[in-house]
Structure formats: structure tokens, C-alpha cells
Amino acid sequence: MNRTLSLILAVIIVVLGVSSAFQVNETESAIKFQLGRIVSSDYEPGLHFKLPFINNVRKFDNRILTLDTPSELMLTSEQKYVNVDSFVKWRITDVAKFYISTQGNEIRALSRLEQIIKDRIRAQIASRTLVEVVSQERVNIMRDIQVAANDATSEEFGIEVIDVRIKSIELPED
């Protein structure tokens, strides 16, 4: 009986020890919660500890991610349609702000980021003529979109827009 009790106690200690440790990789950011409230979000890569059953940890990727937006028809300043296809390079810079603004839902973050980027692209295309859109001015358009999108996302979502690229600008088939 004493041997069985010792074995059960050893198993409980091992389970508590394993559930109280967590590891943060170099490519991750982590948030520690205490009963649903954010306690800390500034973890360096390595092994960290938490209180089992009271604290839980959520990890997010802090590498550069890609959002490939579907092509969309947009109007130039001359009221001519162009089909614009683009993609965005972004990453999470403030994991606590990201979690608070999106409830940690990456799909929600991508949806909001996609809408912000489309609005910025649409505004830049609408302020230029067709010749300006398809010429060397395109580099300036992409830079302006990136700066405007970064201003809109960094404070509100904890996201840094690193690059916005327009893959193609084509006239519609008709």
C-alpha cells in the first residue's frame, strides 16, 4: 500500500512539474494569462514557468507572414478600371495589443489587415491616372500604401506592415 501511494505521489509531482513549465521558441511570442487576464507578454526565448491550472500560455508566430489578397477591380482618377493583385508582408510586434484587438484570432486579424490594405490601395489608385499606375510611379504607390497601412495597424493591432507589393495591374477583359 505504501509503495502504491509513493508511486501515485511521484506521478502527481511529475505531472505538476511538466504542466508548470513552458518553452518559448525564437520564432514565437508568448502571453501568460492568470484566470483569463494578461499577466505578462515579454518573454525571451527559453524555458519559463507558470502556476499549473491558474496560468495558461498562448503563443503567436513572430516571423514575417504573408497575406496574399485576391485581385480586385479599382478605379483610377480617369474613371478607368484596373484589376489589382497584391500581397502584404507583416508580423506581430506587440503580442498583447494583438491579442486584445483580435482576441488572438489570426483569421480576424488577417481580415482586418486585408481591408486596411485594400482601402489604402484603392485610395492610391484612385488618386492617379492609368499611365501613372502602370509606370515607374508604382514603386511610390507601394511605399505610400505600406506607410499608411503601417500607421493604421501598428498602434491599433500591434502589427507591423513590412512591405506591400502589387503583383500585377491589368486592364479588365472588356
Short mmCIF file of N, CA and C in Angstrom, two decimals:
data_model
loop_
_atom_site.label_atom_id
_atom_site.label_comp_id
_atom_site.label_asym_id
_atom_site.label_seq_id
_atom_site.Cartn_x
_atom_site.Cartn_y
_atom_site.Cartn_z
N MET A 1 0.82 -1.20 0.00
CA MET A 1 0.00 0.00 0.00
C MET A 1 0.86 1.26 0.00
N ASN A 2 1.92 1.25 0.80
CA ASN A 2 2.82 2.39 0.89
C ASN A 2 3.54 2.63 -0.43
N ARG A 3 3.87 1.53 -1.12
CA ARG A 3 4.56 1.64 -2.41
C ARG A 3 3.62 2.25 -3.46
N THR A 4 2.37 1.87 -3.45
CA THR A 4 1.38 2.41 -4.39
C THR A 4 1.17 3.90 -4.13
N LEU A 5 1.08 4.28 -2.90
CA LEU A 5 0.91 5.68 -2.56
C LEU A 5 2.11 6.51 -3.01
N SER A 6 3.32 5.98 -2.83
CA SER A 6 4.53 6.67 -3.29
C SER A 6 4.54 6.83 -4.80
N LEU A 7 4.10 5.80 -5.50
CA LEU A 7 4.05 5.85 -6.97
C LEU A 7 3.05 6.90 -7.44
N ILE A 8 1.88 6.94 -6.83
CA ILE A 8 0.86 7.92 -7.20
C ILE A 8 1.37 9.34 -6.90
N LEU A 9 2.00 9.52 -5.75
CA LEU A 9 2.55 10.83 -5.40
C LEU A 9 3.64 11.26 -6.38
N ALA A 10 4.49 10.34 -6.80
CA ALA A 10 5.54 10.64 -7.78
C ALA A 10 4.94 11.04 -9.12
N VAL A 11 3.89 10.35 -9.54
CA VAL A 11 3.22 10.67 -10.81
C VAL A 11 2.60 12.06 -10.73
N ILE A 12 1.97 12.40 -9.61
CA ILE A 12 1.36 13.72 -9.44
C ILE A 12 2.42 14.81 -9.49
N ILE A 13 3.55 14.59 -8.84
CA ILE A 13 4.63 15.57 -8.84
C ILE A 13 5.19 15.77 -10.25
N VAL A 14 5.36 14.69 -11.00
CA VAL A 14 5.86 14.79 -12.37
C VAL A 14 4.86 15.54 -13.25
N VAL A 15 3.58 15.23 -13.13
CA VAL A 15 2.56 15.91 -13.92
C VAL A 15 2.52 17.41 -13.60
N LEU A 16 2.58 17.76 -12.32
CA LEU A 16 2.60 19.18 -11.94
C LEU A 16 3.87 19.88 -12.44
N GLY A 17 5.01 19.18 -12.37
CA GLY A 17 6.26 19.76 -12.86
C GLY A 17 6.22 20.02 -14.36
N VAL A 18 5.70 19.06 -15.11
CA VAL A 18 5.62 19.22 -16.57
C VAL A 18 4.61 20.30 -16.95
N SER A 19 3.48 20.36 -16.24
CA SER A 19 2.47 21.35 -16.59
C SER A 19 2.81 22.76 -16.10
N SER A 20 3.84 22.90 -15.30
CA SER A 20 4.22 24.24 -14.84
C SER A 20 5.33 24.87 -15.69
N ALA A 21 5.88 24.13 -16.62
CA ALA A 21 6.94 24.66 -17.48
C ALA A 21 6.41 24.89 -18.89
N PHE A 22 6.91 25.92 -19.55
CA PHE A 22 6.61 26.14 -20.96
C PHE A 22 7.84 26.72 -21.64
N GLN A 23 7.93 26.46 -22.92
CA GLN A 23 9.09 26.89 -23.69
C GLN A 23 8.65 27.88 -24.77
N VAL A 24 9.40 28.95 -24.91
CA VAL A 24 9.17 29.92 -25.97
C VAL A 24 10.31 29.79 -26.97
N ASN A 25 9.97 29.49 -28.20
CA ASN A 25 10.98 29.37 -29.27
C ASN A 25 11.37 30.75 -29.78
N GLU A 26 12.44 30.80 -30.55
CA GLU A 26 12.92 32.07 -31.11
C GLU A 26 11.94 32.68 -32.09
N THR A 27 11.09 31.85 -32.67
CA THR A 27 10.15 32.33 -33.68
C THR A 27 8.78 32.63 -33.09
N GLU A 28 8.67 32.66 -31.76
CA GLU A 28 7.38 32.84 -31.12
C GLU A 28 7.39 34.00 -30.13
N SER A 29 6.20 34.52 -29.90
CA SER A 29 5.95 35.44 -28.80
C SER A 29 4.90 34.75 -27.93
N ALA A 30 4.96 34.97 -26.63
CA ALA A 30 4.03 34.30 -25.73
C ALA A 30 3.37 35.29 -24.80
N ILE A 31 2.14 34.96 -24.42
CA ILE A 31 1.39 35.73 -23.44
C ILE A 31 1.01 34.76 -22.32
N LYS A 32 1.22 35.19 -21.08
CA LYS A 32 0.79 34.38 -19.94
C LYS A 32 -0.45 35.03 -19.34
N PHE A 33 -1.48 34.21 -19.14
CA PHE A 33 -2.74 34.65 -18.57
C PHE A 33 -2.88 34.09 -17.15
N GLN A 34 -3.54 34.83 -16.31
CA GLN A 34 -3.91 34.33 -15.00
C GLN A 34 -5.42 34.47 -14.88
N LEU A 35 -6.08 33.33 -14.96
CA LEU A 35 -7.54 33.29 -14.92
C LEU A 35 -8.16 34.21 -15.97
N GLY A 36 -7.61 34.20 -17.18
CA GLY A 36 -8.13 34.96 -18.30
C GLY A 36 -7.62 36.38 -18.45
N ARG A 37 -6.83 36.86 -17.51
CA ARG A 37 -6.29 38.22 -17.57
C ARG A 37 -4.82 38.15 -17.96
N ILE A 38 -4.38 39.05 -18.86
CA ILE A 38 -2.98 39.05 -19.30
C ILE A 38 -2.09 39.47 -18.14
N VAL A 39 -1.11 38.61 -17.84
CA VAL A 39 -0.17 38.89 -16.76
C VAL A 39 1.15 39.40 -17.33
N SER A 40 1.64 38.74 -18.38
CA SER A 40 2.93 39.11 -18.95
C SER A 40 2.97 38.72 -20.42
N SER A 41 3.72 39.51 -21.19
CA SER A 41 3.84 39.21 -22.62
C SER A 41 5.24 39.48 -23.15
N ASP A 42 6.21 39.63 -22.29
CA ASP A 42 7.57 39.98 -22.74
C ASP A 42 8.55 38.84 -22.45
N TYR A 43 8.28 37.69 -23.02
CA TYR A 43 9.13 36.52 -22.77
C TYR A 43 10.23 36.41 -23.80
N GLU A 44 11.43 36.19 -23.32
CA GLU A 44 12.57 35.89 -24.17
C GLU A 44 12.49 34.41 -24.54
N PRO A 45 13.14 34.00 -25.62
CA PRO A 45 13.18 32.57 -25.94
C PRO A 45 13.83 31.78 -24.81
N GLY A 46 13.26 30.62 -24.54
CA GLY A 46 13.82 29.76 -23.49
C GLY A 46 12.73 29.10 -22.66
N LEU A 47 13.13 28.54 -21.55
CA LEU A 47 12.23 27.82 -20.65
C LEU A 47 11.72 28.78 -19.57
N HIS A 48 10.40 28.74 -19.35
CA HIS A 48 9.76 29.61 -18.36
C HIS A 48 8.79 28.77 -17.54
N PHE A 49 8.32 29.33 -16.45
CA PHE A 49 7.44 28.59 -15.56
C PHE A 49 6.16 29.36 -15.29
N LYS A 50 5.13 28.61 -14.96
CA LYS A 50 3.81 29.15 -14.65
C LYS A 50 3.20 28.31 -13.54
N LEU A 51 2.13 28.81 -12.96
CA LEU A 51 1.39 28.04 -11.97
C LEU A 51 0.38 27.15 -12.69
N PRO A 52 0.47 25.84 -12.51
CA PRO A 52 -0.48 24.96 -13.21
C PRO A 52 -1.92 25.25 -12.78
N PHE A 53 -2.82 25.16 -13.73
CA PHE A 53 -4.26 25.33 -13.54
C PHE A 53 -4.68 26.77 -13.23
N ILE A 54 -3.75 27.65 -12.91
CA ILE A 54 -4.07 29.06 -12.67
C ILE A 54 -3.62 29.91 -13.86
N ASN A 55 -2.41 29.64 -14.34
CA ASN A 55 -1.87 30.35 -15.50
C ASN A 55 -1.98 29.47 -16.74
N ASN A 56 -2.24 30.10 -17.86
CA ASN A 56 -2.10 29.41 -19.14
C ASN A 56 -1.34 30.33 -20.09
N VAL A 57 -0.75 29.74 -21.11
CA VAL A 57 0.12 30.47 -22.03
C VAL A 57 -0.40 30.29 -23.44
N ARG A 58 -0.38 31.37 -24.19
CA ARG A 58 -0.75 31.33 -25.61
C ARG A 58 0.42 31.87 -26.40
N LYS A 59 0.78 31.17 -27.48
CA LYS A 59 1.93 31.56 -28.29
C LYS A 59 1.47 32.01 -29.67
N PHE A 60 2.22 32.99 -30.21
CA PHE A 60 1.95 33.51 -31.55
C PHE A 60 3.25 33.55 -32.34
N ASP A 61 3.12 33.39 -33.64
CA ASP A 61 4.28 33.42 -34.52
C ASP A 61 4.75 34.86 -34.69
N ASN A 62 6.03 35.13 -34.47
CA ASN A 62 6.51 36.49 -34.67
C ASN A 62 7.41 36.62 -35.89
N ARG A 63 7.36 35.61 -36.76
CA ARG A 63 8.10 35.70 -38.02
C ARG A 63 7.33 36.58 -39.00
N ILE A 64 7.97 36.90 -40.11
CA ILE A 64 7.30 37.68 -41.15
C ILE A 64 6.32 36.77 -41.87
N LEU A 65 5.07 37.18 -41.91
CA LEU A 65 4.00 36.40 -42.52
C LEU A 65 3.54 37.07 -43.80
N THR A 66 2.87 36.31 -44.66
CA THR A 66 2.41 36.83 -45.94
C THR A 66 0.89 36.74 -46.02
N LEU A 67 0.27 37.83 -46.45
CA LEU A 67 -1.15 37.86 -46.73
C LEU A 67 -1.29 38.12 -48.22
N ASP A 68 -1.77 37.12 -48.95
CA ASP A 68 -1.97 37.25 -50.39
C ASP A 68 -3.42 37.63 -50.63
N THR A 69 -3.66 38.87 -51.02
CA THR A 69 -5.02 39.34 -51.21
C THR A 69 -5.52 38.98 -52.61
N PRO A 70 -6.80 38.68 -52.73
CA PRO A 70 -7.33 38.39 -54.06
C PRO A 70 -7.36 39.66 -54.92
N SER A 71 -7.26 39.46 -56.22
CA SER A 71 -7.28 40.63 -57.11
C SER A 71 -8.66 41.29 -57.07
N GLU A 72 -8.63 42.61 -57.31
CA GLU A 72 -9.86 43.38 -57.21
C GLU A 72 -9.87 44.50 -58.24
N LEU A 73 -11.06 44.80 -58.76
CA LEU A 73 -11.22 45.91 -59.71
C LEU A 73 -11.24 47.23 -58.94
N MET A 74 -10.44 48.18 -59.45
CA MET A 74 -10.39 49.50 -58.82
C MET A 74 -10.42 50.57 -59.89
N LEU A 75 -10.89 51.75 -59.52
CA LEU A 75 -11.00 52.87 -60.46
C LEU A 75 -9.80 53.80 -60.32
N THR A 76 -9.28 54.26 -61.47
CA THR A 76 -8.22 55.27 -61.47
C THR A 76 -8.90 56.65 -61.42
N SER A 77 -8.10 57.70 -61.40
CA SER A 77 -8.66 59.05 -61.37
C SER A 77 -9.37 59.40 -62.68
N GLU A 78 -9.05 58.65 -63.74
CA GLU A 78 -9.71 58.87 -65.04
C GLU A 78 -10.98 58.04 -65.19
N GLN A 79 -11.40 57.39 -64.12
CA GLN A 79 -12.58 56.52 -64.10
C GLN A 79 -12.42 55.30 -65.02
N LYS A 80 -11.20 54.78 -65.06
CA LYS A 80 -10.93 53.55 -65.82
C LYS A 80 -10.64 52.44 -64.81
N TYR A 81 -11.19 51.26 -65.09
CA TYR A 81 -10.99 50.13 -64.18
C TYR A 81 -9.66 49.45 -64.44
N VAL A 82 -9.03 49.04 -63.36
CA VAL A 82 -7.84 48.19 -63.44
C VAL A 82 -8.01 47.06 -62.43
N ASN A 83 -7.47 45.92 -62.77
CA ASN A 83 -7.52 44.77 -61.88
C ASN A 83 -6.19 44.71 -61.12
N VAL A 84 -6.23 44.89 -59.80
CA VAL A 84 -5.02 44.99 -58.99
C VAL A 84 -4.89 43.73 -58.12
N ASP A 85 -3.71 43.10 -58.23
CA ASP A 85 -3.40 41.91 -57.44
C ASP A 85 -2.18 42.24 -56.57
N SER A 86 -2.28 41.98 -55.26
CA SER A 86 -1.20 42.39 -54.36
C SER A 86 -1.00 41.38 -53.24
N PHE A 87 0.10 41.58 -52.50
CA PHE A 87 0.32 40.81 -51.28
C PHE A 87 1.01 41.70 -50.26
N VAL A 88 0.95 41.27 -48.99
CA VAL A 88 1.46 42.05 -47.87
C VAL A 88 2.37 41.17 -47.02
N LYS A 89 3.50 41.71 -46.62
CA LYS A 89 4.39 41.07 -45.64
C LYS A 89 4.18 41.79 -44.32
N TRP A 90 3.89 41.03 -43.26
CA TRP A 90 3.58 41.63 -41.96
C TRP A 90 4.05 40.72 -40.84
N ARG A 91 4.09 41.29 -39.61
CA ARG A 91 4.41 40.48 -38.44
C ARG A 91 3.81 41.14 -37.20
N ILE A 92 3.69 40.34 -36.17
CA ILE A 92 3.17 40.81 -34.89
C ILE A 92 4.33 41.42 -34.11
N THR A 93 4.19 42.68 -33.71
CA THR A 93 5.25 43.33 -32.95
C THR A 93 4.89 43.49 -31.47
N ASP A 94 3.62 43.66 -31.17
CA ASP A 94 3.16 43.79 -29.79
C ASP A 94 2.08 42.74 -29.57
N VAL A 95 2.48 41.61 -28.98
CA VAL A 95 1.59 40.47 -28.88
C VAL A 95 0.40 40.75 -27.95
N ALA A 96 0.58 41.54 -26.92
CA ALA A 96 -0.53 41.87 -26.02
C ALA A 96 -1.58 42.72 -26.74
N LYS A 97 -1.12 43.72 -27.47
CA LYS A 97 -2.03 44.58 -28.24
C LYS A 97 -2.74 43.77 -29.33
N PHE A 98 -1.99 42.86 -29.97
CA PHE A 98 -2.57 41.99 -30.99
C PHE A 98 -3.68 41.14 -30.38
N TYR A 99 -3.42 40.55 -29.22
CA TYR A 99 -4.41 39.68 -28.59
C TYR A 99 -5.65 40.47 -28.16
N ILE A 100 -5.45 41.63 -27.59
CA ILE A 100 -6.58 42.44 -27.13
C ILE A 100 -7.45 42.90 -28.31
N SER A 101 -6.83 43.31 -29.40
CA SER A 101 -7.60 43.85 -30.53
C SER A 101 -8.26 42.77 -31.39
N THR A 102 -7.72 41.54 -31.37
CA THR A 102 -8.28 40.48 -32.23
C THR A 102 -8.74 39.26 -31.45
N GLN A 103 -8.68 39.31 -30.12
CA GLN A 103 -8.98 38.18 -29.26
C GLN A 103 -8.10 36.97 -29.62
N GLY A 104 -6.92 37.25 -30.15
CA GLY A 104 -5.98 36.20 -30.51
C GLY A 104 -6.36 35.41 -31.74
N ASN A 105 -7.33 35.88 -32.49
CA ASN A 105 -7.82 35.19 -33.67
C ASN A 105 -7.08 35.71 -34.90
N GLU A 106 -6.20 34.88 -35.47
CA GLU A 106 -5.40 35.31 -36.61
C GLU A 106 -6.27 35.54 -37.84
N ILE A 107 -7.34 34.80 -37.99
CA ILE A 107 -8.24 34.98 -39.14
C ILE A 107 -8.89 36.36 -39.06
N ARG A 108 -9.29 36.77 -37.86
CA ARG A 108 -9.87 38.10 -37.68
C ARG A 108 -8.83 39.18 -38.00
N ALA A 109 -7.59 38.97 -37.56
CA ALA A 109 -6.52 39.93 -37.84
C ALA A 109 -6.26 40.02 -39.34
N LEU A 110 -6.22 38.88 -40.03
CA LEU A 110 -6.00 38.89 -41.48
C LEU A 110 -7.13 39.59 -42.21
N SER A 111 -8.35 39.38 -41.76
CA SER A 111 -9.50 40.04 -42.38
C SER A 111 -9.41 41.56 -42.23
N ARG A 112 -9.07 42.02 -41.04
CA ARG A 112 -8.95 43.46 -40.80
C ARG A 112 -7.77 44.05 -41.57
N LEU A 113 -6.65 43.32 -41.58
CA LEU A 113 -5.47 43.79 -42.31
C LEU A 113 -5.76 43.86 -43.81
N GLU A 114 -6.44 42.85 -44.33
CA GLU A 114 -6.78 42.84 -45.75
C GLU A 114 -7.65 44.04 -46.11
N GLN A 115 -8.62 44.38 -45.27
CA GLN A 115 -9.49 45.52 -45.55
C GLN A 115 -8.71 46.83 -45.50
N ILE A 116 -7.81 46.96 -44.54
CA ILE A 116 -6.99 48.17 -44.44
C ILE A 116 -6.13 48.33 -45.68
N ILE A 117 -5.50 47.25 -46.12
CA ILE A 117 -4.63 47.29 -47.30
C ILE A 117 -5.44 47.63 -48.55
N LYS A 118 -6.59 46.99 -48.72
CA LYS A 118 -7.42 47.27 -49.89
C LYS A 118 -7.87 48.73 -49.92
N ASP A 119 -8.23 49.27 -48.77
CA ASP A 119 -8.64 50.67 -48.72
C ASP A 119 -7.49 51.59 -49.11
N ARG A 120 -6.28 51.30 -48.63
CA ARG A 120 -5.12 52.12 -48.96
C ARG A 120 -4.76 52.00 -50.44
N ILE A 121 -4.82 50.80 -50.98
CA ILE A 121 -4.54 50.61 -52.42
C ILE A 121 -5.58 51.36 -53.25
N ARG A 122 -6.84 51.19 -52.88
CA ARG A 122 -7.91 51.85 -53.62
C ARG A 122 -7.73 53.38 -53.61
N ALA A 123 -7.34 53.93 -52.48
CA ALA A 123 -7.14 55.39 -52.39
C ALA A 123 -5.96 55.83 -53.25
N GLN A 124 -4.88 55.05 -53.27
CA GLN A 124 -3.72 55.41 -54.08
C GLN A 124 -4.02 55.28 -55.57
N ILE A 125 -4.72 54.24 -55.97
CA ILE A 125 -5.06 54.04 -57.39
C ILE A 125 -6.03 55.13 -57.84
N ALA A 126 -6.99 55.48 -56.98
CA ALA A 126 -7.99 56.49 -57.34
C ALA A 126 -7.39 57.88 -57.48
N SER A 127 -6.24 58.11 -56.88
CA SER A 127 -5.64 59.45 -56.96
C SER A 127 -4.66 59.58 -58.13
N ARG A 128 -4.52 58.54 -58.94
CA ARG A 128 -3.56 58.57 -60.05
C ARG A 128 -4.23 58.18 -61.37
N THR A 129 -3.60 58.60 -62.46
CA THR A 129 -4.10 58.23 -63.78
C THR A 129 -3.62 56.83 -64.13
N LEU A 130 -4.17 56.27 -65.19
CA LEU A 130 -3.81 54.92 -65.63
C LEU A 130 -2.33 54.84 -65.97
N VAL A 131 -1.79 55.84 -66.63
CA VAL A 131 -0.37 55.85 -67.01
C VAL A 131 0.51 55.88 -65.76
N GLU A 132 0.13 56.66 -64.77
CA GLU A 132 0.91 56.71 -63.53
C GLU A 132 0.87 55.38 -62.78
N VAL A 133 -0.27 54.73 -62.82
CA VAL A 133 -0.43 53.46 -62.09
C VAL A 133 0.45 52.37 -62.66
N VAL A 134 0.57 52.30 -63.99
CA VAL A 134 1.34 51.22 -64.60
C VAL A 134 2.79 51.59 -64.89
N SER A 135 3.18 52.81 -64.58
CA SER A 135 4.55 53.24 -64.86
C SER A 135 5.44 53.04 -63.64
N GLN A 136 6.57 53.72 -63.62
CA GLN A 136 7.50 53.65 -62.50
C GLN A 136 6.92 54.25 -61.23
N GLU A 137 5.85 54.95 -61.34
CA GLU A 137 5.17 55.53 -60.18
C GLU A 137 4.66 54.43 -59.24
N ARG A 138 4.59 53.22 -59.74
CA ARG A 138 4.10 52.08 -58.96
C ARG A 138 4.94 51.85 -57.70
N VAL A 139 6.23 52.10 -57.78
CA VAL A 139 7.11 51.95 -56.61
C VAL A 139 6.70 52.94 -55.52
N ASN A 140 6.41 54.16 -55.90
CA ASN A 140 5.95 55.16 -54.93
C ASN A 140 4.58 54.80 -54.36
N ILE A 141 3.73 54.24 -55.20
CA ILE A 141 2.40 53.81 -54.74
C ILE A 141 2.56 52.76 -53.64
N MET A 142 3.40 51.76 -53.88
CA MET A 142 3.59 50.68 -52.90
C MET A 142 4.18 51.21 -51.60
N ARG A 143 5.12 52.14 -51.70
CA ARG A 143 5.73 52.72 -50.50
C ARG A 143 4.68 53.51 -49.71
N ASP A 144 3.88 54.32 -50.40
CA ASP A 144 2.84 55.11 -49.73
C ASP A 144 1.80 54.21 -49.06
N ILE A 145 1.44 53.12 -49.72
CA ILE A 145 0.48 52.17 -49.15
C ILE A 145 1.06 51.54 -47.89
N GLN A 146 2.32 51.15 -47.95
CA GLN A 146 2.98 50.50 -46.81
C GLN A 146 3.04 51.44 -45.61
N VAL A 147 3.40 52.68 -45.84
CA VAL A 147 3.50 53.66 -44.75
C VAL A 147 2.11 53.92 -44.15
N ALA A 148 1.11 54.11 -44.99
CA ALA A 148 -0.25 54.38 -44.50
C ALA A 148 -0.81 53.17 -43.75
N ALA A 149 -0.58 51.97 -44.28
CA ALA A 149 -1.09 50.77 -43.62
C ALA A 149 -0.38 50.53 -42.30
N ASN A 150 0.92 50.78 -42.27
CA ASN A 150 1.68 50.60 -41.03
C ASN A 150 1.20 51.57 -39.95
N ASP A 151 0.91 52.81 -40.34
CA ASP A 151 0.38 53.79 -39.39
C ASP A 151 -0.97 53.32 -38.83
N ALA A 152 -1.79 52.72 -39.68
CA ALA A 152 -3.12 52.28 -39.26
C ALA A 152 -3.09 51.03 -38.38
N THR A 153 -2.11 50.16 -38.58
CA THR A 153 -2.12 48.88 -37.87
C THR A 153 -1.22 48.82 -36.65
N SER A 154 -0.14 49.58 -36.62
CA SER A 154 0.82 49.42 -35.53
C SER A 154 0.24 49.82 -34.17
N GLU A 155 -0.44 50.93 -34.09
CA GLU A 155 -0.98 51.37 -32.81
C GLU A 155 -2.22 50.59 -32.40
N GLU A 156 -3.07 50.27 -33.36
CA GLU A 156 -4.34 49.63 -33.02
C GLU A 156 -4.22 48.12 -32.83
N PHE A 157 -3.41 47.45 -33.67
CA PHE A 157 -3.38 45.99 -33.67
C PHE A 157 -2.07 45.38 -33.21
N GLY A 158 -1.03 46.16 -33.04
CA GLY A 158 0.27 45.59 -32.69
C GLY A 158 0.90 44.85 -33.85
N ILE A 159 0.57 45.26 -35.07
CA ILE A 159 1.06 44.63 -36.30
C ILE A 159 1.94 45.62 -37.03
N GLU A 160 3.05 45.14 -37.57
CA GLU A 160 3.91 45.96 -38.41
C GLU A 160 3.77 45.49 -39.85
N VAL A 161 3.39 46.39 -40.73
CA VAL A 161 3.34 46.08 -42.16
C VAL A 161 4.73 46.36 -42.72
N ILE A 162 5.40 45.32 -43.12
CA ILE A 162 6.78 45.43 -43.57
C ILE A 162 6.86 45.83 -45.03
N ASP A 163 5.99 45.24 -45.84
CA ASP A 163 6.05 45.51 -47.27
C ASP A 163 4.69 45.25 -47.90
N VAL A 164 4.34 46.06 -48.88
CA VAL A 164 3.15 45.86 -49.69
C VAL A 164 3.63 45.83 -51.13
N ARG A 165 3.30 44.78 -51.84
CA ARG A 165 3.71 44.64 -53.24
C ARG A 165 2.49 44.44 -54.11
N ILE A 166 2.49 45.17 -55.20
CA ILE A 166 1.46 44.99 -56.22
C ILE A 166 2.05 44.03 -57.24
N LYS A 167 1.45 42.84 -57.32
CA LYS A 167 1.97 41.81 -58.24
C LYS A 167 1.65 42.16 -59.68
N SER A 168 0.42 42.60 -59.90
CA SER A 168 0.05 42.94 -61.28
C SER A 168 -1.06 43.97 -61.28
N ILE A 169 -1.03 44.80 -62.32
CA ILE A 169 -2.10 45.75 -62.59
C ILE A 169 -2.48 45.53 -64.04
N GLU A 170 -3.69 45.05 -64.23
CA GLU A 170 -4.13 44.70 -65.57
C GLU A 170 -5.45 45.37 -65.89
N LEU A 171 -5.65 45.63 -67.17
CA LEU A 171 -6.92 46.14 -67.61
C LEU A 171 -7.94 45.00 -67.61
N PRO A 172 -9.19 45.26 -67.32
CA PRO A 172 -10.18 44.19 -67.36
C PRO A 172 -10.36 43.68 -68.80
N GLU A 173 -10.89 42.50 -68.93
CA GLU A 173 -11.02 41.85 -70.25
C GLU A 173 -11.90 42.64 -71.20
N ASP A 174 -12.92 43.29 -70.69
CA ASP A 174 -13.82 44.05 -71.57
C ASP A 174 -13.17 45.38 -71.91
#
